[in-house]
């Protein structure tokens, strides 16, 4: 994702900020590949935010240009126009990578962290009130809050893409978030994780480690940190 065309994909908007933040680390430790550095940064961010310890190993190899970038459209979109189409799209994206419904819900629980920015994705707002803490709040709020279409923003009509807000107007959910409670097969895992943080952390750690290792031909001997 360092090179175009991948770096310029709409789904990767805003990642330039993270790349720039990690450049001093790369300069200090030139022996680590960018691929290992970027994935390790994600692992550390989750752990420092109070999340689970995630198994991690080094061995990813950098490309020298964007010539081998995969085609655009392989990352999940927030909305496909209807509940059914959006739910199917989420499954299509993650099933292609070998994930099941339980792993999909666990991975989307990472929305407990961070927020959306209008100058990047076009959406606005955090998913919960503790956007710097990794927790089960995302799942609890999905189930307990009443989510209504966002109509206004700062006293003016909302002109961004369709999204939903809670009763305070300060929190948001994407259409792809709401399908997790609209689809019964997804919802049962939302309910499980909302009640059991230990279970969510354990499942997330496994699924995230799996995601970070997809397609990587690790050498037979590589540094590995177990959970």
Coordinates of N, CA and C in Angstrom, one line a residue:
X1 N 0.8 -1.2 0.0 CA 0.0 0.0 0.0 C 0.9 1.3 0.0
X2 N 2.2 1.1 -0.2 CA 3.0 2.3 -0.3 C 3.0 2.9 -1.7
X3 N 2.6 2.1 -2.7 CA 2.7 2.6 -4.0 C 1.3 2.7 -4.7
X4 N 1.2 3.6 -5.7 CA 0.1 3.6 -6.5 C 0.1 2.4 -7.4
X5 N -1.1 1.8 -7.8 CA -2.4 2.4 -7.6 C -3.0 2.1 -6.2
X6 N -2.5 1.2 -5.4 CA -3.1 0.8 -4.2 C -3.1 1.9 -3.2
X7 N -2.1 2.7 -3.1 CA -2.0 3.8 -2.1 C -3.1 4.8 -2.4
X8 N -3.6 4.9 -3.6 CA -4.6 5.9 -3.9 C -6.1 5.4 -3.9
X9 N -6.2 4.1 -3.6 CA -7.6 3.6 -3.5 C -8.4 4.3 -2.5
X10 N -9.7 4.5 -2.8 CA -10.6 5.2 -1.9 C -10.6 4.5 -0.5
X11 N -10.6 3.1 -0.6 CA -10.7 2.4 0.7 C -9.4 2.6 1.6
X12 N -8.3 3.1 1.0 CA -7.1 3.4 1.8 C -6.9 4.8 2.1
X13 N -7.9 5.6 1.9 CA -7.8 7.1 2.1 C -7.4 7.3 3.6
X14 N -6.5 8.2 3.8 CA -6.0 8.5 5.2 C -4.9 7.7 5.7
X15 N -4.5 6.6 5.0 CA -3.4 5.8 5.5 C -2.1 6.4 5.3
X16 N -2.0 7.5 4.4 CA -0.8 8.2 4.3 C -0.3 8.8 5.6
X17 N -1.3 9.2 6.5 CA -1.0 9.7 7.8 C -0.2 8.7 8.6
X18 N -0.7 7.5 8.6 CA 0.0 6.4 9.3 C 1.4 6.1 8.7
X19 N 1.4 6.0 7.4 CA 2.7 5.8 6.8 C 3.8 6.8 7.2
X20 N 3.4 8.0 7.1 CA 4.3 9.1 7.5 C 4.7 9.0 9.0
X21 N 3.8 8.6 9.8 CA 4.1 8.5 11.3 C 5.1 7.4 11.5
X22 N 5.1 6.4 10.7 CA 6.0 5.2 10.9 C 7.3 5.4 10.2
X23 N 7.5 6.4 9.3 CA 8.7 6.5 8.6 C 10.0 6.7 9.5
X24 N 9.9 7.5 10.6 CA 11.0 7.6 11.5 C 11.4 6.3 12.1
X25 N 10.4 5.4 12.4 CA 10.7 4.1 12.9 C 11.5 3.3 11.9
X26 N 11.1 3.3 10.6 CA 11.7 2.6 9.6 C 13.2 3.1 9.4
X27 N 13.4 4.4 9.5 CA 14.7 5.0 9.4 C 15.6 4.5 10.5
X28 N 15.1 4.4 11.7 CA 15.8 3.9 12.8 C 16.1 2.4 12.8
X29 N 15.2 1.7 12.1 CA 15.3 0.2 12.0 C 15.2 -0.2 10.6
X30 N 16.2 0.1 9.7 CA 16.0 -0.2 8.3 C 16.0 -1.7 8.0
X31 N 16.3 -2.6 9.0 CA 16.3 -4.0 8.7 C 14.9 -4.6 8.7
X32 N 13.9 -3.9 9.2 CA 12.6 -4.4 9.2 C 11.9 -4.0 7.9
X33 N 11.1 -4.9 7.2 CA 10.5 -4.6 6.0 C 9.3 -3.6 6.3
X34 N 8.9 -2.9 5.3 CA 7.7 -2.0 5.5 C 6.5 -2.9 5.9
X35 N 6.4 -4.0 5.2 CA 5.2 -4.9 5.4 C 5.1 -5.4 6.9
X36 N 6.3 -5.8 7.4 CA 6.3 -6.2 8.8 C 6.1 -5.0 9.7
X37 N 6.6 -3.8 9.4 CA 6.5 -2.7 10.2 C 5.0 -2.2 10.3
X38 N 4.3 -2.2 9.2 CA 2.9 -1.7 9.1 C 2.0 -2.7 9.9
X39 N 2.2 -4.0 9.7 CA 1.4 -5.0 10.4 C 1.7 -5.0 11.9
X40 N 3.0 -4.9 12.3 CA 3.4 -4.8 13.7 C 2.8 -3.6 14.4
X41 N 2.8 -2.5 13.6 CA 2.2 -1.3 14.2 C 0.7 -1.5 14.6
X42 N 0.0 -2.2 13.7 CA -1.4 -2.5 14.0 C -1.5 -3.3 15.3
X43 N -0.7 -4.3 15.4 CA -0.7 -5.2 16.6 C -0.4 -4.4 17.8
X44 N 0.6 -3.6 17.8 CA 1.0 -2.8 19.0 C -0.1 -1.8 19.3
X45 N -0.7 -1.2 18.3 CA -1.8 -0.2 18.6 C -2.9 -0.8 19.3
X46 N -3.3 -2.0 18.9 CA -4.4 -2.7 19.6 C -4.1 -3.1 21.0
X47 N -2.9 -3.6 21.2 CA -2.4 -4.0 22.5 C -2.3 -2.8 23.5
X48 N -1.8 -1.7 22.9 CA -1.6 -0.5 23.8 C -2.9 0.1 24.1
X49 N -4.0 -0.1 23.3 CA -5.3 0.4 23.6 C -6.1 -0.5 24.5
X50 N -5.4 -1.5 25.1 CA -6.0 -2.4 26.0 C -6.6 -3.7 25.5
X51 N -6.2 -4.0 24.2 CA -6.7 -5.1 23.5 C -5.9 -6.4 23.8
X52 N -6.2 -7.5 23.2 CA -5.5 -8.7 23.4 C -4.1 -8.8 22.9
X53 N -3.3 -9.7 23.4 CA -1.9 -9.9 22.9 C -2.1 -10.8 21.6
X54 N -1.5 -10.4 20.5 CA -1.7 -11.0 19.2 C -0.5 -11.7 18.8
X55 N -0.6 -13.0 18.4 CA 0.6 -13.7 17.9 C 1.2 -12.9 16.6
X56 N 2.5 -12.8 16.5 CA 3.1 -12.1 15.4 C 4.4 -12.6 15.1
X57 N 4.7 -12.7 13.8 CA 6.1 -13.1 13.4 C 6.5 -12.2 12.2
X58 N 7.8 -12.1 12.1 CA 8.4 -11.4 11.0 C 8.7 -12.3 9.8
X59 N 8.8 -11.6 8.6 CA 9.1 -12.4 7.4 C 8.4 -11.9 6.1
X60 N 7.6 -10.8 6.2 CA 7.0 -10.3 5.0 C 8.0 -9.6 4.2
X61 N 7.9 -9.7 2.9 CA 8.9 -9.1 1.9 C 8.2 -8.0 1.2
X62 N 8.9 -6.9 1.1 CA 8.4 -5.7 0.4 C 8.5 -5.8 -1.1
X63 N 7.6 -5.2 -1.9 CA 7.7 -5.1 -3.3 C 8.4 -3.8 -3.6
X64 N 8.9 -3.7 -4.8 CA 9.7 -2.5 -5.2 C 8.9 -1.5 -5.9
X65 N 7.7 -1.8 -6.3 CA 6.8 -0.9 -7.0 C 5.3 -1.4 -6.9
X66 N 4.4 -0.6 -7.5 CA 3.0 -1.0 -7.4 C 2.6 -1.9 -8.6
X67 N 3.5 -2.4 -9.3 CA 3.1 -3.2 -10.5 C 2.4 -4.5 -10.2
X68 N 2.7 -5.0 -9.0 CA 2.0 -6.2 -8.6 C 0.8 -6.0 -7.7
X69 N 0.3 -4.8 -7.6 CA -0.8 -4.5 -6.7 C -2.0 -5.3 -7.2
X70 N -2.8 -5.9 -6.3 CA -4.0 -6.6 -6.7 C -5.0 -5.6 -7.3
X71 N -6.1 -6.0 -7.9 CA -7.1 -5.1 -8.5 C -7.9 -4.4 -7.3
X72 N -8.3 -3.2 -7.6 CA -9.2 -2.5 -6.6 C -10.5 -3.2 -6.4
X73 N -11.1 -3.0 -5.2 CA -12.4 -3.5 -5.0 C -12.4 -4.8 -4.1
X74 N -11.2 -5.1 -3.6 CA -11.1 -6.3 -2.8 C -11.2 -6.1 -1.3
X75 N -11.4 -4.8 -0.9 CA -11.7 -4.4 0.5 C -13.1 -4.2 0.7
X76 N -13.6 -4.3 1.9 CA -15.1 -4.2 2.2 C -15.5 -2.7 2.0
X77 N -16.7 -2.5 1.4 CA -17.3 -1.2 1.3 C -18.3 -1.1 2.5
X78 N -18.6 0.2 2.8 CA -19.6 0.4 3.9 C -21.0 0.2 3.6
X79 N -21.3 0.3 2.3 CA -22.7 0.2 1.9 C -22.9 -0.2 0.4
X80 N -23.8 -1.2 0.2 CA -24.0 -1.7 -1.1 C -25.5 -1.4 -1.5
X81 N -26.1 -0.5 -0.8 CA -27.5 -0.1 -1.2 C -28.7 -0.7 -0.5
X82 N -28.4 -1.9 0.1 CA -29.5 -2.6 0.8 C -28.9 -3.5 1.8
X83 N -29.7 -3.9 2.8 CA -29.2 -4.8 3.9 C -28.7 -6.1 3.3
X84 N -29.5 -6.7 2.4 CA -29.1 -8.0 1.8 C -27.8 -7.9 1.0
X85 N -27.8 -6.9 0.2 CA -26.6 -6.7 -0.7 C -25.3 -6.4 0.2
X86 N -25.5 -5.6 1.2 CA -24.4 -5.2 2.0 C -23.9 -6.4 2.8
X87 N -24.8 -7.1 3.4 CA -24.4 -8.3 4.2 C -23.7 -9.3 3.2
X88 N -24.2 -9.5 2.0 CA -23.6 -10.5 1.1 C -22.2 -10.0 0.7
X89 N -22.1 -8.7 0.5 CA -20.8 -8.1 0.1 C -19.7 -8.3 1.2
X90 N -20.1 -8.1 2.5 CA -19.2 -8.3 3.6 C -18.8 -9.8 3.6
X91 N -19.7 -10.7 3.4 CA -19.3 -12.1 3.3 C -18.5 -12.4 2.1
X92 N -18.8 -11.9 1.0 CA -18.0 -12.2 -0.2 C -16.5 -11.8 0.0
X93 N -16.3 -10.6 0.6 CA -15.0 -10.1 0.8 C -14.2 -11.0 1.8
X94 N -14.8 -11.4 2.9 CA -14.1 -12.1 3.9 C -14.1 -13.6 3.6
X95 N -15.1 -14.1 3.0 CA -15.1 -15.6 2.6 C -14.0 -15.8 1.6
X96 N -13.7 -14.9 0.7 CA -12.7 -15.1 -0.3 C -11.3 -15.3 0.4
X97 N -11.2 -14.6 1.6 CA -9.9 -14.7 2.4 C -9.9 -15.9 3.4
X98 N -11.0 -16.7 3.4 CA -11.0 -17.9 4.2 C -11.6 -17.6 5.6
X99 N -12.3 -16.6 5.8 CA -12.9 -16.3 7.1 C -14.4 -16.7 7.2
X100 N -14.8 -17.1 8.3 CA -16.2 -17.5 8.5 C -17.0 -16.4 9.2
X101 N -18.3 -16.6 9.4 CA -19.1 -15.5 10.0 C -18.6 -15.1 11.4
X102 N -18.2 -16.0 12.2 CA -17.7 -15.7 13.5 C -16.5 -14.8 13.5
X103 N -15.6 -15.2 12.6 CA -14.3 -14.4 12.4 C -14.6 -13.0 11.9
X104 N -15.6 -12.9 11.0 CA -15.9 -11.6 10.4 C -16.4 -10.7 11.5
X105 N -17.3 -11.2 12.3 CA -17.9 -10.3 13.4 C -16.7 -9.9 14.4
X106 N -15.9 -10.8 14.7 CA -14.7 -10.5 15.6 C -13.9 -9.4 15.0
X107 N -13.5 -9.6 13.7 CA -12.7 -8.6 13.1 C -13.3 -7.2 13.0
X108 N -14.6 -7.2 12.7 CA -15.3 -5.9 12.7 C -15.4 -5.2 14.0
X109 N -15.2 -6.0 15.1 CA -15.2 -5.4 16.4 C -14.1 -4.4 16.6
X110 N -13.1 -4.4 15.7 CA -12.0 -3.4 15.8 C -12.6 -2.0 15.6
X111 N -13.8 -1.9 15.2 CA -14.4 -0.6 15.1 C -14.6 0.1 16.4
X112 N -14.3 -0.7 17.5 CA -14.3 0.0 18.8 C -13.2 1.1 18.8
X113 N -12.2 1.0 18.0 CA -11.2 2.0 17.9 C -11.4 3.0 16.8
X114 N -11.0 4.2 17.0 CA -11.0 5.2 15.9 C -12.3 5.8 15.6
X115 N -12.3 6.5 14.5 CA -13.5 7.2 14.0 C -13.4 7.4 12.5
X116 N -14.5 7.8 11.9 CA -14.5 8.1 10.5 C -14.3 9.6 10.3
X117 N -13.7 10.0 9.1 CA -13.4 11.4 8.8 C -14.0 11.8 7.5
X118 N -14.7 12.9 7.4 CA -15.4 13.3 6.2 C -14.4 13.6 5.1
X119 N -13.2 14.0 5.4 CA -12.2 14.3 4.4 C -11.5 13.0 3.9
X120 N -11.9 11.8 4.4 CA -11.2 10.6 4.0 C -12.3 9.6 3.4
X121 N -13.1 9.1 4.3 CA -14.1 8.1 3.8 C -15.4 8.8 3.4
X122 N -15.6 10.1 3.9 CA -16.9 10.8 3.7 C -17.8 10.6 4.8
X123 N -17.6 9.6 5.6 CA -18.4 9.4 6.8 C -17.9 10.2 8.0
X124 N -18.7 10.3 9.0 CA -18.2 11.2 10.2 C -18.5 10.5 11.5
X125 N -17.6 10.5 12.4 CA -17.8 10.2 13.8 C -17.2 8.9 14.3
X126 N -17.2 8.8 15.6 CA -16.7 7.5 16.3 C -17.8 6.5 16.5
X127 N -17.4 5.3 16.6 CA -18.4 4.2 16.9 C -18.8 4.1 18.4
X128 N -17.9 4.6 19.3 CA -18.2 4.6 20.7 C -17.5 5.8 21.4
X129 N -17.8 6.0 22.6 CA -17.2 7.1 23.4 C -15.8 6.9 23.9
X130 N -15.3 5.7 23.6 CA -13.9 5.5 24.1 C -13.1 5.0 22.9
X131 N -12.9 5.9 21.9 CA -12.4 5.5 20.6 C -10.9 5.2 20.7
X132 N -10.2 5.4 21.8 CA -8.8 5.0 22.0 C -8.7 3.7 22.9
X133 N -9.8 3.1 23.1 CA -9.8 1.9 24.0 C -10.4 0.7 23.2
X134 N -9.7 -0.4 23.3 CA -10.2 -1.6 22.6 C -11.1 -2.4 23.6
X135 N -12.4 -2.6 23.3 CA -13.3 -3.1 24.2 C -14.5 -3.8 23.5
X136 N -15.5 -4.2 24.2 CA -16.7 -4.7 23.6 C -17.8 -3.6 23.4
X137 N -17.5 -2.4 23.6 CA -18.5 -1.3 23.5 C -19.2 -1.3 22.2
X138 N -18.4 -1.5 21.1 CA -19.0 -1.6 19.8 C -20.2 -2.5 19.7
X139 N -20.0 -3.7 20.2 CA -21.1 -4.7 20.2 C -22.2 -4.3 21.1
X140 N -21.9 -3.8 22.3 CA -23.0 -3.4 23.2 C -23.8 -2.3 22.7
X141 N -23.2 -1.3 22.1 CA -23.9 -0.2 21.5 C -24.8 -0.6 20.3
X142 N -24.2 -1.5 19.5 CA -25.0 -2.0 18.4 C -26.3 -2.6 18.8
X143 N -26.3 -3.3 19.9 CA -27.5 -4.0 20.4 C -28.4 -3.1 21.2
X144 N -27.8 -2.2 22.0 CA -28.6 -1.4 23.0 C -29.1 0.0 22.5
X145 N -28.4 0.6 21.6 CA -28.8 1.9 21.1 C -29.8 1.8 20.0
X146 N -30.6 2.9 19.8 CA -31.5 3.0 18.7 C -30.7 3.8 17.6
X147 N -30.5 3.1 16.5 CA -29.8 3.8 15.4 C -30.7 4.3 14.3
X148 N -30.6 5.6 14.1 CA -31.5 6.3 13.1 C -30.6 6.9 12.0
X149 N -31.2 7.1 10.8 CA -30.4 7.7 9.7 C -30.0 9.1 10.1
X150 N -28.7 9.4 9.8 CA -28.2 10.7 10.1 C -28.8 11.7 9.1
X151 N -29.4 12.8 9.6 CA -30.1 13.8 8.8 C -29.4 15.2 8.8
X152 N -28.7 15.5 10.0 CA -28.1 16.8 10.1 C -26.7 16.6 10.7
X153 N -25.9 17.7 10.5 CA -24.5 17.7 11.0 C -24.2 19.1 11.3
X154 N -23.9 19.4 12.6 CA -23.6 20.8 13.1 C -24.7 21.8 12.7
X155 N -25.9 21.3 12.8 CA -27.0 22.2 12.5 C -27.4 22.4 11.1
X156 N -26.7 21.7 10.2 CA -27.0 21.8 8.8 C -27.4 20.4 8.2
X157 N -28.1 20.3 7.1 CA -28.4 19.0 6.5 C -27.2 18.2 6.2
X158 N -27.3 16.9 6.6 CA -26.2 16.0 6.3 C -26.1 15.7 4.8
X159 N -25.0 15.9 4.2 CA -24.9 15.7 2.7 C -23.9 14.6 2.4
X160 N -23.4 13.9 3.4 CA -22.5 12.8 3.2 C -23.3 11.5 2.9
X161 N -22.5 10.4 2.8 CA -23.2 9.1 2.5 C -24.1 8.6 3.6
X162 N -24.9 7.7 3.3 CA -25.9 7.2 4.4 C -25.1 6.6 5.5
X163 N -25.4 7.1 6.7 CA -24.9 6.5 7.9 C -26.0 6.7 9.0
X164 N -25.7 6.1 10.2 CA -26.7 6.1 11.3 C -26.0 6.7 12.5
X165 N -26.9 7.3 13.4 CA -26.4 7.9 14.6 C -27.3 7.4 15.8
X166 N -26.7 7.6 17.0 CA -27.4 7.2 18.2 C -28.3 8.4 18.7
X167 N -28.9 8.2 19.8 CA -29.8 9.2 20.3 C -29.1 10.6 20.6
X168 N -27.8 10.5 20.9 CA -27.1 11.8 21.2 C -26.6 12.5 19.9
X169 N -26.6 11.8 18.8 CA -26.0 12.3 17.5 C -24.5 12.4 17.5
X170 N -23.9 11.8 18.5 CA -22.4 11.9 18.6 C -21.7 10.6 18.2
X171 N -22.5 9.5 18.1 CA -21.9 8.3 17.7 C -22.5 7.8 16.3
X172 N -21.8 7.0 15.6 CA -22.2 6.6 14.3 C -22.1 5.1 14.1
X173 N -22.8 4.6 13.1 CA -22.7 3.3 12.6 C -22.8 3.3 11.1
X174 N -22.1 2.5 10.4 CA -22.2 2.4 9.0 C -23.2 1.3 8.6
X175 N -23.8 1.4 7.4 CA -24.7 0.3 7.0 C -24.1 -1.1 7.2
X176 N -22.8 -1.2 6.9 CA -22.1 -2.5 7.1 C -22.0 -2.9 8.6
X177 N -22.1 -2.0 9.5 CA -22.1 -2.3 10.9 C -23.5 -2.8 11.3
X178 N -24.5 -2.2 10.8 CA -25.9 -2.5 11.2 C -26.3 -3.9 10.7
X179 N -25.7 -4.3 9.6 CA -26.1 -5.7 9.1 C -25.6 -6.8 10.1
X180 N -24.7 -6.4 11.0 CA -24.3 -7.4 12.0 C -25.4 -7.7 13.0
X181 N -26.4 -6.8 13.1 CA -27.5 -7.1 14.0 C -28.8 -7.4 13.2
X182 N -28.8 -7.1 11.9 CA -29.9 -7.3 11.0 C -29.9 -8.7 10.5
X183 N -28.7 -9.3 10.4 CA -28.5 -10.7 9.9 C -28.4 -11.6 11.1
X184 N -29.4 -12.5 11.2 CA -29.4 -13.4 12.4 C -28.1 -14.2 12.6
X185 N -27.5 -14.6 11.5 CA -26.2 -15.4 11.6 C -25.1 -14.6 12.2
X186 N -25.1 -13.3 11.8 CA -24.1 -12.4 12.4 C -24.4 -12.0 13.8
X187 N -25.7 -11.8 14.0 CA -26.2 -11.2 15.3 C -25.8 -12.1 16.5
X188 N -25.9 -13.4 16.3 CA -25.6 -14.3 17.4 C -24.2 -14.1 18.0
X189 N -23.3 -13.7 17.1 CA -21.9 -13.5 17.6 C -21.8 -12.1 18.2
X190 N -22.5 -11.2 17.7 CA -22.5 -9.8 18.3 C -23.0 -10.0 19.8
X191 N -24.1 -10.8 20.0 CA -24.6 -11.0 21.3 C -23.6 -11.7 22.2
X192 N -22.9 -12.7 21.7 CA -21.9 -13.4 22.4 C -20.8 -12.5 22.9
X193 N -20.3 -11.7 22.0 CA -19.1 -10.8 22.3 C -19.5 -9.7 23.2
X194 N -20.8 -9.2 23.1 CA -21.2 -8.1 24.0 C -21.2 -8.5 25.4
X195 N -21.4 -9.8 25.6 CA -21.5 -10.3 27.0 C -20.2 -10.9 27.5
X196 N -19.2 -11.1 26.7 CA -18.0 -11.8 27.1 C -16.8 -11.2 26.4
X197 N -16.1 -10.3 27.1 CA -15.0 -9.6 26.6 C -13.8 -10.6 26.4
X198 N -13.6 -11.5 27.3 CA -12.5 -12.5 27.2 C -12.7 -13.3 25.9
X199 N -13.9 -13.7 25.6 CA -14.2 -14.5 24.4 C -13.9 -13.6 23.1
X200 N -14.3 -12.4 23.1 CA -14.1 -11.5 22.0 C -12.6 -11.3 21.8
X201 N -11.9 -11.0 22.9 CA -10.4 -10.8 22.7 C -9.7 -12.1 22.2
X202 N -10.1 -13.2 22.7 CA -9.5 -14.5 22.2 C -9.8 -14.7 20.7
X203 N -11.0 -14.5 20.3 CA -11.4 -14.7 18.9 C -10.8 -13.7 18.0
X204 N -10.7 -12.4 18.5 CA -10.1 -11.4 17.7 C -8.7 -11.6 17.4
X205 N -8.0 -12.0 18.5 CA -6.5 -12.2 18.4 C -6.2 -13.3 17.3
X206 N -7.0 -14.4 17.3 CA -6.8 -15.4 16.4 C -7.1 -15.0 14.9
X207 N -8.2 -14.3 14.8 CA -8.6 -13.8 13.5 C -7.7 -12.8 12.9
X208 N -7.3 -11.9 13.8 CA -6.4 -10.8 13.3 C -5.0 -11.3 12.9
X209 N -4.5 -12.2 13.7 CA -3.2 -12.9 13.4 C -3.3 -13.6 12.0
X210 N -4.5 -14.3 11.8 CA -4.7 -15.0 10.5 C -4.7 -14.0 9.4
X211 N -5.4 -12.8 9.6 CA -5.5 -11.8 8.5 C -4.1 -11.3 8.2
X212 N -3.3 -11.1 9.2 CA -2.0 -10.5 8.9 C -1.0 -11.4 8.2
X213 N -1.3 -12.7 8.2 CA -0.4 -13.7 7.6 C -0.9 -14.3 6.3
X214 N -2.1 -13.8 5.8 CA -2.6 -14.3 4.6 C -1.6 -14.1 3.4
X215 N -1.4 -15.1 2.7 CA -0.5 -15.0 1.5 C 0.9 -14.8 1.7
X216 N 1.4 -14.9 3.0 CA 2.8 -14.7 3.3 C 3.6 -16.0 3.3
X217 N 4.6 -16.2 2.4 CA 5.4 -17.4 2.5 C 6.5 -17.2 3.5
X218 N 6.2 -17.3 4.8 CA 7.2 -17.1 5.8 C 8.4 -18.1 5.6
X219 N 9.6 -17.6 5.9 CA 10.8 -18.5 5.9 C 10.6 -19.6 7.0
X220 N 11.3 -20.7 6.8 CA 11.2 -21.7 7.8 C 11.6 -21.3 9.2
X221 N 12.6 -20.4 9.2 CA 13.0 -19.8 10.5 C 12.8 -18.3 10.5
X222 N 11.8 -17.9 11.3 CA 11.6 -16.4 11.4 C 11.2 -16.1 12.8
X223 N 11.5 -14.9 13.2 CA 11.2 -14.5 14.6 C 9.7 -14.5 14.8
X224 N 9.3 -15.2 15.9 CA 7.9 -15.4 16.2 C 7.6 -15.1 17.7
X225 N 6.6 -14.2 17.9 CA 6.2 -14.0 19.3 C 4.8 -14.6 19.5
X226 N 4.7 -15.6 20.3 CA 3.4 -16.3 20.5 C 2.6 -15.4 21.4
X227 N 1.3 -15.8 21.5 CA 0.4 -15.0 22.3 C 0.8 -15.1 23.8

